[in-house]
Amino acid sequence: MRIGAYEVIAVQAGTFGLDGGAMFGVVPRVLWAGTNPPDDHNRIAMCARLLVLRGPERTWLVDTGLGDKFDAKKNAIYAYDGMMPDEALRAADVDPDGITDVLLTHLHFDHAGGATRTDGSPTFPRARYHVQRSQLEWARDPTAKDRGSFRPDDFLPLYREGRFRLMDGPGKLDDGLEVVVVDGHTPGMQLPKLSDGEQTLLYTADLVPTTTHLRLPYVMAYDNNPLSTLEEKQRILSQAAREGWTLFFEHDVNCTACRVVEEGGFGKGEEVTI
Ligand SMILES: [Zn+2]
């Protein structure tokens, strides 16, 4: 798919499983088990789908998957089957050396896990890494609620080496490319939005991890501020439905991208081929 000067490429970096109850918050299992069937450990299937935006001068990689820092026990707990993002890029015929910018939506391990190697070196040594300052500050000192979602080895080496370009709030990254910032899931989660005035694509990260989460009350129990997530979903999905945006899903194993419809509540519209 092309949007303006950018080639848009979806890259699959692996699959994993998370507890269905945690993924759907207050929504009863009988309501989500049909669309997201749990396994015998109550895990639902998730994927780590990365996004490449190849422009005339810069090539952006959005998120890096889980990487390879888990031991066998953790891999089994999360049913993780995946690869480092540079391998995933090669498998998708994208040269990892061509990545000039890595945009991390936030620093949870399933998003920033592949940002560094097990020895702490950057996976993309030639790239600038972009993260919101408020997210980095939070990740360095999280609450007990989401401490388990951060692995300091994913991001502290980058911070210590001064590799981060810290951003303060929403703003433009490049021609046609900007970030929307939301705080309900975790402070300073940034969602890249690419637009040429006709087509708009939003990478929804953990604001809308799967198409099932398009429904307003389907908010993860992981979220730090679920009422903020509700308000952010209402505002962003209303605009997306009105303006016909394409939503790109990081974690939906069955749907890469679709439009959203608003008929009473929000729901999945036409699928979009990336
Ligand atoms: Zn997250």
XYZ file of C-alpha atoms and ligand atoms in Angstrom:
275
model
C 0.000 0.000 0.000
C 1.140 3.558 -0.672
C 0.110 6.694 1.173
C 1.592 9.841 -0.295
C 5.356 9.439 -0.590
C 5.412 6.403 1.703
C 5.366 2.722 1.029
C 3.465 1.000 3.879
C 4.632 -2.511 4.801
C 3.283 -4.844 7.509
C 5.921 -7.069 9.141
C 5.081 -10.104 11.267
C 7.538 -10.638 14.162
C 5.774 -13.475 15.972
C 2.853 -14.693 18.024
C 2.229 -14.968 21.754
C -0.630 -15.389 24.192
C -1.993 -13.237 26.991
C -4.690 -13.968 29.528
C -8.064 -13.280 27.947
C -9.510 -11.872 31.152
C -6.696 -9.327 31.421
C -7.133 -8.440 27.743
C -10.851 -7.687 28.020
C -11.164 -6.157 31.487
C -14.720 -6.110 32.791
C -16.199 -7.845 29.735
C -17.344 -11.396 30.648
C -15.577 -14.319 29.022
C -18.759 -15.535 27.305
C -18.802 -12.317 25.286
C -15.210 -12.456 24.004
C -14.569 -16.214 23.849
C -16.364 -16.492 20.500
C -14.196 -13.968 18.650
C -10.995 -14.645 20.635
C -11.102 -18.302 21.723
C -8.892 -18.937 24.778
C -6.536 -21.917 24.998
C -6.416 -24.297 27.978
C -4.412 -21.682 29.953
C -7.061 -19.023 29.183
C -4.650 -17.239 26.823
C -5.876 -15.578 23.653
C -3.720 -15.496 20.525
C -1.890 -12.260 19.822
C 0.711 -11.244 17.277
C 3.510 -8.691 17.138
C 2.859 -6.912 13.851
C 5.324 -4.171 13.060
C 4.912 -1.396 10.546
C 7.468 -0.039 8.109
C 6.961 3.357 6.487
C 9.451 3.786 3.680
C 9.687 7.407 2.595
C 11.976 9.134 0.123
C 14.590 9.986 2.757
C 13.782 8.161 5.951
C 12.469 4.694 6.682
C 10.521 4.281 9.895
C 10.027 1.089 11.854
C 7.136 1.167 14.323
C 7.673 -1.084 17.359
C 10.015 -4.053 17.604
C 8.061 -7.041 18.978
C 9.140 -9.159 21.953
C 12.714 -9.792 20.853
C 14.687 -12.718 22.252
C 15.388 -11.947 25.931
C 12.983 -14.424 27.526
C 14.269 -17.706 28.907
C 12.507 -20.987 28.041
C 10.160 -20.723 31.034
C 8.951 -17.236 30.102
C 8.641 -18.206 26.458
C 6.350 -21.045 27.570
C 4.295 -18.789 29.894
C 3.650 -16.419 27.002
C 3.465 -19.166 24.317
C 5.943 -16.970 22.469
C 7.057 -17.936 18.997
C 8.813 -15.037 17.340
C 11.997 -13.426 16.102
C 14.097 -10.304 16.389
C 12.781 -7.404 14.299
C 15.798 -7.353 11.968
C 15.127 -11.000 11.086
C 11.430 -10.223 10.645
C 12.315 -7.370 8.288
C 14.580 -9.603 6.204
C 11.790 -12.180 5.993
C 9.571 -9.397 4.615
C 12.247 -8.331 2.079
C 13.068 -5.117 3.926
C 16.762 -4.330 4.518
C 17.211 -3.692 8.284
C 20.226 -1.472 7.550
C 17.867 0.891 5.766
C 15.911 1.678 8.951
C 16.747 5.282 9.895
C 14.183 5.720 12.671
C 12.620 3.360 15.193
C 9.407 4.658 16.706
C 8.453 2.949 19.962
C 4.767 3.430 20.766
C 5.628 2.624 24.392
C 8.131 0.492 26.281
C 6.126 -2.597 27.301
C 8.127 -5.713 26.440
C 5.858 -6.780 23.581
C 6.557 -3.455 21.831
C 10.138 -2.553 22.777
C 11.520 -6.073 23.366
C 13.391 -6.172 20.068
C 14.826 -2.662 20.407
C 18.018 -4.074 21.934
C 19.881 -7.360 21.791
C 20.560 -9.552 24.833
C 23.925 -7.785 25.336
C 22.170 -4.392 25.469
C 23.401 -3.183 22.089
C 20.860 -1.480 19.815
C 19.306 -3.791 17.230
C 19.392 -0.901 14.766
C 22.706 0.847 15.482
C 22.263 3.379 12.678
C 18.764 4.442 13.710
C 17.390 7.146 15.973
C 14.933 5.769 18.527
C 11.849 7.856 19.290
C 9.801 7.657 22.488
C 7.704 10.042 24.541
C 9.574 11.501 27.500
C 6.627 10.802 29.838
C 6.679 7.121 28.828
C 10.413 6.785 29.428
C 10.059 8.419 32.847
C 7.176 6.100 33.712
C 9.033 3.016 32.486
C 12.060 3.860 34.617
C 9.868 3.969 37.718
C 6.594 2.136 37.055
C 3.915 1.306 39.592
C 3.411 -2.211 40.875
C 0.487 -2.495 38.436
C 2.526 -2.539 35.252
C 6.054 -3.206 36.507
C 5.781 -6.700 35.022
C 5.238 -5.227 31.550
C 8.631 -3.477 31.483
C 12.028 -5.108 31.065
C 14.670 -2.442 31.744
C 17.179 -4.193 29.446
C 14.919 -3.337 26.502
C 15.354 0.420 26.881
C 17.811 1.468 29.635
C 20.891 0.747 27.484
C 19.453 3.019 24.768
C 18.773 5.730 27.322
C 22.261 5.472 28.832
C 23.852 5.705 25.389
C 21.770 8.766 24.521
C 20.095 7.061 21.592
C 16.577 8.262 22.327
C 15.000 11.264 20.729
C 12.562 12.197 23.478
C 9.313 13.744 22.382
C 6.956 15.865 24.462
C 3.375 15.298 23.348
C 1.879 15.037 19.872
C 3.648 16.443 16.849
C 4.975 16.072 13.347
C 7.747 13.572 12.641
C 8.139 13.873 8.907
C 6.089 15.037 5.909
C 2.603 13.562 6.371
C 3.665 11.669 9.471
C 2.733 12.667 13.013
C 2.032 11.059 16.378
C -1.154 11.076 18.418
C -0.460 10.689 22.144
C -2.740 8.866 24.588
C -2.263 8.166 28.288
C -4.929 5.668 29.401
C -2.973 2.472 28.725
C 0.299 3.878 30.016
C 1.462 7.517 30.108
C 2.806 8.819 26.796
C 1.816 6.055 24.394
C 2.294 7.447 20.883
C 0.383 6.292 17.818
C 1.880 7.139 14.424
C -0.574 8.588 11.942
C 0.271 8.830 8.260
C -1.853 10.899 5.907
C -1.677 12.348 2.416
C -4.942 14.265 2.768
C -6.956 11.499 1.094
C -5.894 8.346 2.897
C -5.055 8.196 6.591
C -3.547 5.269 8.475
C -3.333 5.040 12.276
C -1.213 2.439 14.086
C -3.413 1.718 17.092
C -0.872 -0.129 19.315
C -2.525 -0.865 22.691
C -5.332 1.680 22.352
C -7.152 -0.880 20.150
C -5.026 -4.052 20.275
C -7.481 -6.202 18.258
C -10.624 -5.568 16.248
C -12.646 -6.945 19.189
C -11.393 -3.961 21.206
C -13.084 -1.538 18.790
C -16.145 -1.894 21.025
C -15.973 0.889 23.561
C -16.217 -1.038 26.878
C -13.619 -3.607 25.739
C -10.755 -2.023 27.660
C -7.812 -4.045 28.928
C -7.420 -4.680 32.665
C -3.744 -3.827 32.039
C -4.651 -0.169 31.416
C -3.507 2.219 34.125
C -6.365 4.669 33.550
C -9.292 2.867 31.916
C -11.569 5.923 31.992
C -8.963 7.849 30.007
C -8.799 4.958 27.525
C -12.590 5.127 27.110
C -12.481 8.841 26.379
C -9.506 8.445 24.007
C -11.217 5.606 22.100
C -14.450 7.597 21.796
C -12.641 10.650 20.451
C -10.189 8.915 18.105
C -12.557 6.249 16.750
C -15.271 8.874 16.076
C -12.837 10.833 13.938
C -11.559 7.641 12.279
C -15.104 6.552 11.370
C -16.061 10.012 10.106
C -12.929 10.446 7.993
C -12.585 6.849 6.774
C -9.182 6.164 8.335
C -7.493 2.791 8.051
C -6.683 1.337 11.478
C -3.611 -0.906 11.639
C -3.581 -3.583 14.357
C -0.415 -4.653 16.126
C -1.902 -7.609 17.998
C -4.837 -8.957 15.944
C -3.804 -12.335 14.514
C -6.583 -12.312 11.895
C -6.848 -8.717 10.740
C -3.972 -6.441 9.720
C -6.051 -3.362 9.003
C -9.635 -2.250 8.605
C -11.938 0.726 8.685
C -14.167 1.407 11.655
C -17.916 1.930 11.485
C -20.002 3.797 14.030
C -23.547 2.461 14.213
C -24.737 2.748 17.780
C -21.281 1.626 18.911
C -18.002 1.161 17.086
C -17.315 -1.964 15.082
C -15.148 -3.469 12.399
C -15.685 -2.131 8.896
C -14.203 -3.171 5.596
C -10.776 -4.853 5.777
C -7.911 -3.019 4.096
C -5.074 -4.781 2.292
C -1.717 -3.323 3.274
Zn 1.191 -2.066 26.315
